[in-house]
């Protein structure tokens, strides 16, 4: 089992949902982002968003069958919402920090390495997608 999956399994076995803590830290680090969720009256958007974020980091650390592609698409979609690509790295880093804090002594070097690797891939993907979306159209022929 991959390190990311192991760490998240540990939480789910104990019925620990880190979502509220993750959003609290994201909004503490980036207060201007909270108001972007003005239309999220019942929390469904944030719930779906974090579900996707967990799903993608799990996939990236396993087979990456779609994970970095999905993150790349969302980086571009979120640009239109005013969310910078770098915020994605920050979001996943905070996810890792919260999961690591919950695990405490149960956190292993393999988990550290796996999360670090996944976050690095997410950062590279975000940078590539932004470069592509800013590239000039030189020819339509
Ligand atoms: C700090 C980083 C992020 C911010 C500030 C942010 C912000 C937002 C906001 C404001 C919306 C609501 C858009 C609307 O009003 O319709 C949204 C939706 C969404 N975000 Fe993010 N996002 C972030 C990171 C991510 C990440 C890492 C993922 C997953 C890869 C993601 C996936 C989604 C998805 C799938 C939705 C649509 C949810 C739905 O409508 O049910 N976001 N995001």
Coordinates of C-alpha atoms and ligand atoms in Angstrom, one line a residue:
X1 CA 0.0 0.0 0.0
X2 CA 1.3 3.5 -0.8
X3 CA 2.3 5.8 2.0
X4 CA -0.5 8.3 1.3
X5 CA -3.1 5.5 1.4
X6 CA -1.6 4.1 4.6
X7 CA -1.8 7.5 6.4
X8 CA -5.4 8.0 5.3
X9 CA -6.4 4.4 6.2
X10 CA -5.1 5.1 9.7
X11 CA -7.5 8.1 10.0
X12 CA -10.5 6.3 8.5
X13 CA -9.9 3.2 10.8
X14 CA -10.3 5.6 13.7
X15 CA -13.2 7.5 12.1
X16 CA -11.2 10.8 12.1
X17 CA -12.4 13.3 9.5
X18 CA -9.6 16.0 9.0
X19 CA -11.7 18.2 6.6
X20 CA -12.7 20.9 9.1
X21 CA -9.2 21.2 10.4
X22 CA -7.8 21.4 6.9
X23 CA -10.2 24.2 5.9
X24 CA -9.5 26.1 9.1
X25 CA -5.8 26.1 8.4
X26 CA -6.2 26.9 4.7
X27 CA -8.4 30.0 5.6
X28 CA -6.0 31.0 8.4
X29 CA -3.1 30.9 6.0
X30 CA -5.1 32.6 3.1
X31 CA -7.9 34.6 4.7
X32 CA -8.9 36.1 1.4
X33 CA -9.9 32.7 0.1
X34 CA -12.8 32.1 2.5
X35 CA -15.1 34.6 0.8
X36 CA -14.6 32.8 -2.5
X37 CA -16.9 30.2 -1.1
X38 CA -19.8 32.7 -0.7
X39 CA -22.2 30.4 -2.7
X40 CA -21.4 27.4 -0.6
X41 CA -24.4 27.8 1.8
X42 CA -24.6 24.2 3.0
X43 CA -20.9 23.2 2.8
X44 CA -21.5 20.8 -0.2
X45 CA -19.0 22.5 -2.4
X46 CA -16.2 22.3 0.2
X47 CA -17.2 18.7 0.9
X48 CA -16.9 17.8 -2.7
X49 CA -13.7 19.7 -3.2
X50 CA -11.9 18.0 -0.4
X51 CA -13.2 14.6 -1.5
X52 CA -11.6 15.3 -4.9
X53 CA -8.4 16.5 -3.3
X54 CA -8.1 13.3 -1.3
X55 CA -9.0 11.1 -4.2
X56 CA -6.4 12.7 -6.4
X57 CA -3.5 12.6 -4.0
X58 CA -4.3 8.9 -3.4
X59 CA -4.2 8.3 -7.1
X60 CA -1.1 10.3 -7.7
X61 CA 0.8 8.3 -5.1
X62 CA -0.6 5.0 -6.4
X63 CA -0.9 4.6 -10.2
X64 CA -1.5 8.3 -11.2
X65 CA -4.1 7.0 -13.7
X66 CA -5.8 10.5 -13.7
X67 CA -4.6 12.4 -10.7
X68 CA -2.1 14.9 -12.1
X69 CA -4.3 15.4 -15.1
X70 CA -7.3 16.2 -12.9
X71 CA -5.3 18.6 -10.8
X72 CA -4.0 20.3 -13.9
X73 CA -7.6 20.9 -15.2
X74 CA -8.6 22.2 -11.8
X75 CA -5.7 24.6 -11.6
X76 CA -6.9 26.1 -14.9
X77 CA -10.6 26.1 -13.7
X78 CA -9.6 27.7 -10.4
X79 CA -7.6 30.4 -12.2
X80 CA -11.0 31.8 -13.3
X81 CA -12.1 31.9 -9.7
X82 CA -9.0 33.9 -8.8
X83 CA -7.1 31.0 -7.1
X84 CA -3.4 31.0 -8.0
X85 CA -1.7 27.8 -9.0
X86 CA 0.6 28.1 -6.0
X87 CA -2.5 27.8 -3.7
X88 CA -2.9 24.2 -4.8
X89 CA 0.6 23.3 -3.4
X90 CA -0.3 25.2 -0.2
X91 CA -3.6 23.3 0.0
X92 CA -2.0 19.9 -0.4
X93 CA 0.8 20.8 2.0
X94 CA -1.8 21.8 4.7
X95 CA -3.6 18.5 4.1
X96 CA -0.3 16.7 4.7
X97 CA 0.4 18.8 7.8
X98 CA -3.0 18.1 9.3
X99 CA -2.9 14.3 8.5
X100 CA 0.7 14.2 10.0
X101 CA -0.4 16.0 13.2
X102 CA -3.4 13.6 13.6
X103 CA -1.1 10.5 13.2
X104 CA 1.5 11.8 15.7
X105 CA 3.9 8.9 16.5
X106 CA 2.1 6.7 13.9
X107 CA 3.5 8.9 11.1
X108 CA 6.3 7.0 9.2
X109 CA 9.2 8.1 7.0
X110 CA 7.5 6.2 4.1
X111 CA 4.4 8.4 4.6
X112 CA 6.6 11.5 4.7
X113 CA 8.3 10.6 1.5
X114 CA 5.1 9.6 -0.3
X115 CA 3.3 12.9 0.6
X116 CA 6.4 14.9 -0.4
X117 CA 6.6 13.1 -3.7
X118 CA 2.9 13.6 -4.5
X119 CA 3.0 17.3 -3.5
X120 CA 6.1 17.8 -5.7
X121 CA 4.3 16.3 -8.7
X122 CA 1.3 18.5 -8.0
X123 CA 3.6 21.5 -8.0
X124 CA 5.2 20.5 -11.3
X125 CA 1.8 19.9 -12.9
X126 CA 0.4 23.2 -11.7
X127 CA 3.5 25.1 -13.1
X128 CA 3.3 23.3 -16.5
X129 CA -0.5 23.9 -16.9
X130 CA -0.1 27.6 -16.1
X131 CA 2.8 27.9 -18.6
X132 CA 0.6 26.2 -21.2
X133 CA -2.4 28.3 -20.6
X134 CA -0.3 31.5 -20.8
X135 CA 1.4 30.4 -24.0
X136 CA 0.7 32.6 -27.0
X137 CA -1.3 31.2 -29.9
X138 CA 1.3 31.6 -32.7
X139 CA -0.6 29.9 -35.5
X140 CA -4.1 28.9 -36.1
X141 CA -3.3 27.3 -39.5
Ligands
LIG1 C1 -6.5 26.8 -1.8 C2 -6.9 26.1 -2.8 C3 -8.3 26.1 -3.4 C4 -9.2 27.1 -3.3 C5 -9.1 28.5 -2.7 C6 -10.4 26.6 -4.0 C7 -11.6 27.4 -4.2 C8 -12.7 26.9 -4.8 C9 -14.0 27.6 -4.8 C10 -14.2 29.0 -4.3 C11 -14.9 26.7 -5.4 C12 -16.4 27.0 -5.6 C13 -16.6 27.5 -7.0 C14 -18.1 27.9 -7.1 O1 -18.6 28.8 -6.4 O2 -18.8 27.2 -7.9 C15 -14.2 25.5 -5.6 C16 -14.8 24.4 -6.2 C17 -14.2 23.2 -6.5 N1 -12.8 22.9 -6.3 FE1 -11.5 24.1 -5.3 N2 -10.1 25.4 -4.5 C18 -8.9 25.0 -4.0 C19 -8.3 23.8 -4.2 C20 -8.8 22.7 -4.9 C21 -8.2 21.4 -5.0 C22 -6.8 21.1 -4.5 C23 -9.1 20.6 -5.7 C24 -8.9 19.2 -6.2 C25 -8.0 18.8 -7.0 C26 -10.3 21.4 -6.0 C27 -11.4 21.0 -6.6 C28 -12.6 21.6 -6.7 C29 -13.8 21.1 -7.3 C30 -14.0 19.7 -7.9 C31 -14.8 22.1 -7.1 C32 -16.3 22.0 -7.5 C33 -17.0 21.5 -6.3 C34 -18.6 21.5 -6.5 O3 -19.1 22.4 -7.1 O4 -19.2 20.6 -6.1 N3 -10.1 22.7 -5.4 N4 -12.9 25.6 -5.3

